[in-house]
DNA sequence: ATTATTTTGTGATTTGCGTCACATTGTTTA
DNA sequence: TAAACAATGTGACGCAAATCACAAAATAAT
């Protein structure tokens, strides 16, 4: 499928600075695909030949650790996906999988490269984004390794609430097993902590729907053990 | 201090592609400083106004985690330092500290920015480097959180041997407490594992000097528990 | 040289949490 | 509407590794 990128309502803020010819190039050289929950968008181990732009939906970035899968983070549209894995290595070093229905644009690396070269501002924006991601990775890793389960679970819930759904009530798009991979624990521990939070009146669970009742407590747990 | 960057023997490979005017800009707008082991090169929490190029020596990248310092990694010259923290945030999100004597060039962000804008290849190289770093971060984090101490210690030793000193005999530039922060354990565990490796004939310790005697075993430990 | 301070080695004890082992519920699919 | 499967809740148990608590080296400071 082909479409006019300049008029695309899902454009990234970075793309606002693109020149006319770049838009034409983009329009002519991309593919829009729809994904359902669970569908693989980028697969670790495959050749990486496309930059991916997530127009709508949610996706998880995850990779095979030495013993089990690790979910690096959950991202929401609009965002580029797979820049590191496309430019950093010929072979994808991580996977991206839809966790809700999603629409994705595939852009040829060469085309993306050209656009980078011809648009300073865009290129700068991308550099800044990459830098920010790396900083975030550092913090994430430090938290994950140093905090214990309750703290990390609190972080995850707060992130869903504040960064992804912008609401204190939301439906977790992950199973407890996936949450475990995100928080670096076992499935059982996720279950235990979740019911514990519920009993303590910090959250309220109705199936996959979660309401954060006492955000203050949750933040305290995130900070301390 | 000022010097001619074009003739600088410590130039990065990326810099080989710079244009004449960029070299002049660099030469006129940088500062070379010498650091001793333990000196702070970049300090978390301070304003970040310079890109740093490590000409010679070793440095550790580290940041304050929720409970204690975490060493992200140890890097050796020549390499840029603090790109993420300079472009990603006005305030440094991590620290860089010399772990051996080191020479460092400080380059004004604005100047570096100009150079990026005027040299496509250089800019592309930087993007690629950033991408690779992020991929590495992902793997590092997955390993750290999933492997147990022996595995992570083995990794650390292998990295010093293969990536930094290019020799099976080397002098660790870190105390055991620092090693603990790098490997995410306690100081005591580092000591125990190290003596254990020695007893098992995998390494030989003479003070701070370490010789890897049985690299195969070490690699096995790195892979399995 | 002698004291002070920082590093390292090693036991004993405690504990967070992973694993195992089920029961229970919810969700497909036939 | 079963039957089959996947996702959850919960207890019991074990263990890796943190913490505590020192002693012994090794470095630095006076």
Tab-separated table of N, CA and C (backbone and C1' of nucleotides) in Angstrom, chain C residues 2-18:
chain	number	residue	atom	x	y	z
C	2	DT	P	58.540	2.047	64.455
C	2	DT	O5'	57.077	2.695	64.411
C	2	DT	C5'	56.976	4.118	64.536
C	2	DT	C4'	55.530	4.541	64.443
C	2	DT	C3'	54.503	3.484	64.841
C	2	DT	O3'	53.394	4.140	65.417
C	2	DT	C1'	54.094	4.137	62.637
C	3	DT	P	52.340	3.412	66.341
C	3	DT	O5'	51.020	4.146	65.803
C	3	DT	C5'	51.030	5.558	65.689
C	3	DT	C4'	50.155	5.971	64.530
C	3	DT	C3'	48.712	5.468	64.626
C	3	DT	O3'	47.861	6.600	64.639
C	3	DT	C1'	49.582	5.202	62.437
C	4	DA	P	46.317	6.486	64.893
C	4	DA	O5'	45.742	6.579	63.409
C	4	DA	C5'	46.040	7.728	62.628
C	4	DA	C4'	45.544	7.517	61.214
C	4	DA	C3'	44.087	7.051	61.119
C	4	DA	O3'	43.441	7.897	60.173
C	4	DA	C1'	45.469	5.636	59.827
C	5	DT	P	41.903	7.885	59.951
C	5	DT	O5'	41.735	7.101	58.568
C	5	DT	C5'	42.798	7.177	57.646
C	5	DT	C4'	42.436	6.525	56.322
C	5	DT	C3'	41.013	6.025	56.164
C	5	DT	O3'	40.581	6.310	54.842
C	5	DT	C1'	42.522	4.204	55.945
C	6	DT	P	39.131	6.052	54.292
C	6	DT	O5'	39.416	4.975	53.165
C	6	DT	C5'	40.533	5.182	52.314
C	6	DT	C4'	40.960	3.856	51.747
C	6	DT	C3'	39.813	3.076	51.112
C	6	DT	O3'	40.062	3.014	49.720
C	6	DT	C1'	41.251	1.688	52.395
C	7	DT	P	39.429	2.015	48.753
C	7	DT	O5'	40.463	0.808	48.871
C	7	DT	C5'	40.365	-0.207	47.960
C	7	DT	C4'	41.040	-1.429	48.521
C	7	DT	C3'	40.312	-2.688	48.106
C	7	DT	O3'	41.063	-3.308	47.091
C	7	DT	C1'	41.070	-2.789	50.359
C	8	DT	P	40.469	-4.511	46.393
C	8	DT	O5'	40.641	-5.573	47.569
C	8	DT	C5'	41.651	-6.504	47.505
C	8	DT	C4'	41.543	-7.436	48.691
C	8	DT	C3'	40.655	-8.645	48.444
C	8	DT	O3'	41.495	-9.767	48.282
C	8	DT	C1'	40.442	-7.779	50.642
C	9	DG	P	40.819	-11.097	47.887
C	9	DG	O5'	40.565	-11.783	49.312
C	9	DG	C5'	41.671	-12.260	50.029
C	9	DG	C4'	41.204	-12.981	51.275
C	9	DG	C3'	40.254	-14.157	51.016
C	9	DG	O3'	40.733	-15.274	51.745
C	9	DG	C1'	39.279	-12.659	52.587
C	10	DT	P	40.244	-16.716	51.392
C	10	DT	O5'	39.244	-17.077	52.567
C	10	DT	C5'	39.175	-16.184	53.659
C	10	DT	C4'	38.125	-16.664	54.631
C	10	DT	C3'	37.105	-17.612	54.046
C	10	DT	O3'	36.721	-18.523	55.011
C	10	DT	C1'	35.991	-15.754	54.889
C	11	DG	P	36.423	-19.762	55.391
C	11	DG	O5'	34.959	-19.757	56.015
C	11	DG	C5'	34.814	-20.281	57.286
C	11	DG	C4'	34.034	-19.329	58.171
C	11	DG	C3'	32.604	-19.789	58.418
C	11	DG	O3'	32.497	-20.289	59.742
C	11	DG	C1'	32.743	-17.425	58.005
C	12	DA	P	31.239	-21.146	60.132
C	12	DA	O5'	30.171	-19.989	60.400
C	12	DA	C5'	30.429	-19.016	61.403
C	12	DA	C4'	29.152	-18.238	61.678
C	12	DA	C3'	27.885	-19.087	61.665
C	12	DA	O3'	26.997	-18.594	62.662
C	12	DA	C1'	27.737	-17.435	59.977
C	13	DT	P	25.550	-19.212	62.848
C	13	DT	O5'	24.626	-18.150	62.099
C	13	DT	C5'	24.791	-16.759	62.363
C	13	DT	C4'	23.739	-15.971	61.610
C	13	DT	C3'	22.365	-16.644	61.525
C	13	DT	O3'	21.379	-15.706	61.937
C	13	DT	C1'	23.084	-15.969	59.375
C	14	DT	P	19.840	-16.013	61.916
C	14	DT	O5'	19.439	-15.249	60.580
C	14	DT	C5'	19.983	-13.957	60.364
C	14	DT	C4'	19.355	-13.332	59.131
C	14	DT	C3'	17.868	-13.590	58.962
C	14	DT	O3'	17.276	-12.353	58.587
C	14	DT	C1'	19.033	-14.326	57.030
C	15	DT	P	15.745	-12.211	58.234
C	15	DT	O5'	15.703	-12.323	56.645
C	15	DT	C5'	16.429	-11.392	55.855
C	15	DT	C4'	16.034	-11.592	54.397
C	15	DT	C3'	14.575	-11.996	54.201
C	15	DT	O3'	14.113	-11.444	52.984
C	15	DT	C1'	15.924	-13.609	53.240
C	16	DG	P	13.081	-10.259	52.931
C	16	DG	O5'	13.041	-9.961	51.359
C	16	DG	C5'	14.253	-9.640	50.709
C	16	DG	C4'	14.354	-10.335	49.361
C	16	DG	C3'	13.080	-10.333	48.527
C	16	DG	O3'	13.461	-10.022	47.193
C	16	DG	C1'	13.802	-12.578	48.845
C	17	DC	P	12.444	-9.736	46.085
C	17	DC	O5'	12.313	-11.152	45.369
C	17	DC	C5'	13.505	-11.768	44.935
C	17	DC	C4'	13.251	-13.182	44.487
C	17	DC	C3'	11.912	-13.401	43.775
C	17	DC	O3'	12.135	-14.314	42.759
C	17	DC	C1'	12.128	-14.942	45.461
C	18	DG	P	11.876	-14.055	41.248
C	18	DG	O5'	12.427	-15.387	40.563
C	18	DG	C5'	13.757	-15.777	40.842
C	18	DG	C4'	13.869	-17.294	40.881
C	18	DG	C3'	12.992	-18.007	39.858
C	18	DG	O3'	13.735	-19.076	39.270
C	18	DG	C1'	12.420	-18.732	42.063
